[in-house]
Amino acid sequence: MTQLYKWMLPGMKTSYQNHVWPVEVGEWTAKETPVLCKSGWHGCGEKDVLTHIPSEIGATLWVVEIRGTRVDGSDKFASESMKLVREIGTTTERNLRLFAADCAEDVLPIFWKVSPNDMRPRDCIATVRRYANGEATEKERDAARDAARDAARGAARDAAWAAARERYSNWLVVRLE
């Protein structure tokens, strides 16, 4: 069986309707007709957990079980009844910053294809990790962010020019002849 999830805001409030969860953990909710974005008990699968992460710090991710009718959407489902089974964890500034650093690190090889000698994004990632762990100042974090942003803009500009040259150089030569 596929694992199902639900985000809850602080105070056990649902993440979109902002209603207090009506039953105790482990108890089934009352039956509702499941209609996506309108009624029923909403959740998502693992691949869509990030799509639905609340922007509010202190949101909690839960494993849920459902029963009754289920209506599936492209990134969520609505069910007739749901229960919270197990808390996975709560978002904090620290774990979100570390997660962002992990994501950025994963795409460094793509950046280095365009700018192989530019270490500003790598240095920014290291600073973000140090900041998340209380080992860097806001000033250091801001300077690293600005340097990484400049590097990304430069890489995007270089990639755009390379694509334009590849595609349109011959076109321009032909038009100018």
CSV table of N, CA, C and O in Angstrom, one decimal, residues 127-169:
chain,number,residue,atom,x,y,z
A,127,THR,N,27.8,28.3,3.5
A,127,THR,CA,27.4,29.4,4.4
A,127,THR,C,26.0,29.2,4.9
A,127,THR,O,25.7,29.4,6.1
A,128,VAL,N,25.1,28.7,4.1
A,128,VAL,CA,23.7,28.4,4.5
A,128,VAL,C,23.7,27.3,5.5
A,128,VAL,O,23.0,27.4,6.6
A,129,ARG,N,24.5,26.3,5.3
A,129,ARG,CA,24.6,25.2,6.3
A,129,ARG,C,25.1,25.8,7.7
A,129,ARG,O,24.6,25.4,8.7
A,130,ARG,N,26.2,26.6,7.6
A,130,ARG,CA,26.7,27.2,8.8
A,130,ARG,C,25.7,28.1,9.5
A,130,ARG,O,25.6,28.0,10.7
A,131,TYR,N,25.0,28.9,8.7
A,131,TYR,CA,24.0,29.7,9.3
A,131,TYR,C,22.9,28.9,10.0
A,131,TYR,O,22.4,29.2,11.1
A,132,ALA,N,22.4,27.9,9.3
A,132,ALA,CA,21.4,27.0,9.9
A,132,ALA,C,21.8,26.4,11.2
A,132,ALA,O,21.0,26.2,12.1
A,133,ASN,N,23.1,26.2,11.4
A,133,ASN,CA,23.6,25.6,12.6
A,133,ASN,C,24.1,26.6,13.6
A,133,ASN,O,24.8,26.3,14.5
A,134,GLY,N,23.8,27.9,13.3
A,134,GLY,CA,24.2,29.0,14.2
A,134,GLY,C,25.7,29.4,14.2
A,134,GLY,O,26.2,30.0,15.1
A,135,GLU,N,26.4,29.0,13.1
A,135,GLU,CA,27.8,29.2,13.0
A,135,GLU,C,28.2,30.4,12.0
A,135,GLU,O,29.4,30.6,11.7
A,136,ALA,N,27.2,31.1,11.4
A,136,ALA,CA,27.4,32.2,10.5
A,136,ALA,C,26.5,33.3,10.8
A,136,ALA,O,25.4,33.0,11.3
A,137,THR,N,26.9,34.5,10.6
A,137,THR,CA,26.0,35.7,10.9
A,137,THR,C,25.1,35.9,9.7
A,137,THR,O,25.2,35.4,8.6
A,138,GLU,N,24.1,36.8,10.0
A,138,GLU,CA,23.1,37.2,8.9
A,138,GLU,C,23.9,37.9,7.8
A,138,GLU,O,23.6,37.8,6.6
A,139,LYS,N,24.9,38.7,8.2
A,139,LYS,CA,25.7,39.5,7.2
A,139,LYS,C,26.4,38.5,6.3
A,139,LYS,O,26.4,38.7,5.1
A,140,GLU,N,27.0,37.4,6.8
A,140,GLU,CA,27.7,36.4,6.0
A,140,GLU,C,26.7,35.7,5.1
A,140,GLU,O,26.9,35.5,3.9
A,141,ARG,N,25.5,35.4,5.7
A,141,ARG,CA,24.5,34.7,4.9
A,141,ARG,C,24.0,35.6,3.7
A,141,ARG,O,23.9,35.1,2.6
A,142,ASP,N,23.8,36.9,4.0
A,142,ASP,CA,23.3,37.8,3.0
A,142,ASP,C,24.4,38.0,1.9
A,142,ASP,O,24.0,38.0,0.7
A,143,ALA,N,25.6,38.1,2.3
A,143,ALA,CA,26.7,38.3,1.3
A,143,ALA,C,26.8,37.0,0.4
A,143,ALA,O,27.0,37.1,-0.8
A,144,ALA,N,26.7,35.8,1.0
A,144,ALA,CA,26.8,34.6,0.2
A,144,ALA,C,25.6,34.5,-0.7
A,144,ALA,O,25.7,34.1,-1.9
A,145,ARG,N,24.4,34.8,-0.3
A,145,ARG,CA,23.2,34.8,-1.1
A,145,ARG,C,23.4,35.7,-2.3
A,145,ARG,O,23.1,35.4,-3.4
A,146,ASP,N,23.9,37.0,-2.1
A,146,ASP,CA,24.1,37.9,-3.2
A,146,ASP,C,25.1,37.4,-4.2
A,146,ASP,O,24.9,37.5,-5.4
A,147,ALA,N,26.2,36.8,-3.7
A,147,ALA,CA,27.2,36.3,-4.6
A,147,ALA,C,26.6,35.1,-5.4
A,147,ALA,O,26.9,35.0,-6.6
A,148,ALA,N,25.9,34.2,-4.8
A,148,ALA,CA,25.3,33.1,-5.5
A,148,ALA,C,24.3,33.6,-6.5
A,148,ALA,O,24.2,33.1,-7.6
A,149,ARG,N,23.5,34.6,-6.2
A,149,ARG,CA,22.5,35.2,-7.1
A,149,ARG,C,23.2,35.8,-8.3
A,149,ARG,O,22.8,35.6,-9.5
A,150,ASP,N,24.3,36.5,-8.1
A,150,ASP,CA,25.1,37.1,-9.2
A,150,ASP,C,25.7,36.0,-10.1
A,150,ASP,O,25.7,36.1,-11.3
A,151,ALA,N,26.1,34.9,-9.5
A,151,ALA,CA,26.7,33.8,-10.2
A,151,ALA,C,25.6,33.1,-11.1
A,151,ALA,O,25.8,32.8,-12.3
A,152,ALA,N,24.4,32.9,-10.5
A,152,ALA,CA,23.3,32.3,-11.2
A,152,ALA,C,22.9,33.2,-12.4
A,152,ALA,O,22.6,32.7,-13.5
A,153,ARG,N,22.8,34.5,-12.2
A,153,ARG,CA,22.4,35.4,-13.2
A,153,ARG,C,23.4,35.4,-14.4
A,153,ARG,O,23.1,35.4,-15.5
A,154,GLY,N,24.7,35.4,-14.0
A,154,GLY,CA,25.8,35.3,-15.0
A,154,GLY,C,25.7,34.0,-15.8
A,154,GLY,O,25.9,34.0,-17.0
A,155,ALA,N,25.5,32.9,-15.1
A,155,ALA,CA,25.4,31.6,-15.8
A,155,ALA,C,24.2,31.6,-16.7
A,155,ALA,O,24.3,31.1,-17.8
A,156,ALA,N,23.1,32.1,-16.3
A,156,ALA,CA,21.9,32.2,-17.1
A,156,ALA,C,22.1,33.0,-18.3
A,156,ALA,O,21.7,32.7,-19.4
A,157,ARG,N,22.7,34.2,-18.1
A,157,ARG,CA,23.0,35.1,-19.3
A,157,ARG,C,24.0,34.4,-20.2
A,157,ARG,O,23.7,34.4,-21.5
A,158,ASP,N,25.0,33.7,-19.7
A,158,ASP,CA,25.9,33.0,-20.6
A,158,ASP,C,25.3,31.9,-21.4
A,158,ASP,O,25.5,31.7,-22.6
A,159,ALA,N,24.4,31.2,-20.7
A,159,ALA,CA,23.7,30.1,-21.3
A,159,ALA,C,22.7,30.6,-22.4
A,159,ALA,O,22.6,30.0,-23.5
A,160,ALA,N,22.1,31.7,-22.1
A,160,ALA,CA,21.1,32.3,-23.1
A,160,ALA,C,21.9,32.8,-24.3
A,160,ALA,O,21.4,32.6,-25.5
A,161,TRP,N,23.0,33.4,-24.1
A,161,TRP,CA,23.8,33.9,-25.2
A,161,TRP,C,24.3,32.7,-26.1
A,161,TRP,O,24.3,32.8,-27.3
A,162,ALA,N,24.8,31.7,-25.4
A,162,ALA,CA,25.3,30.5,-26.1
A,162,ALA,C,24.2,29.9,-27.0
A,162,ALA,O,24.4,29.5,-28.1
A,163,ALA,N,23.0,29.8,-26.4
A,163,ALA,CA,21.8,29.2,-27.2
A,163,ALA,C,21.5,30.1,-28.3
A,163,ALA,O,21.2,29.6,-29.4
A,164,ALA,N,21.5,31.4,-28.1
A,164,ALA,CA,21.2,32.4,-29.2
A,164,ALA,C,22.2,32.3,-30.3
A,164,ALA,O,21.8,32.3,-31.5
A,165,ARG,N,23.5,32.2,-29.9
A,165,ARG,CA,24.5,32.1,-30.9
A,165,ARG,C,24.4,30.9,-31.8
A,165,ARG,O,24.5,30.9,-33.0
A,166,GLU,N,24.1,29.8,-31.1
A,166,GLU,CA,24.0,28.5,-31.8
A,166,GLU,C,22.8,28.5,-32.7
A,166,GLU,O,22.9,28.0,-33.8
A,167,ARG,N,21.7,29.0,-32.3
A,167,ARG,CA,20.5,29.0,-33.1
A,167,ARG,C,20.4,30.1,-34.2
A,167,ARG,O,19.9,29.8,-35.3
A,168,TYR,N,20.9,31.3,-33.8
A,168,TYR,CA,20.6,32.4,-34.7
A,168,TYR,C,21.8,33.0,-35.5
A,168,TYR,O,21.6,33.8,-36.3
A,169,SER,N,23.0,32.6,-35.2
A,169,SER,CA,24.1,33.1,-35.9
A,169,SER,C,24.0,32.9,-37.4
A,169,SER,O,24.2,33.9,-38.2
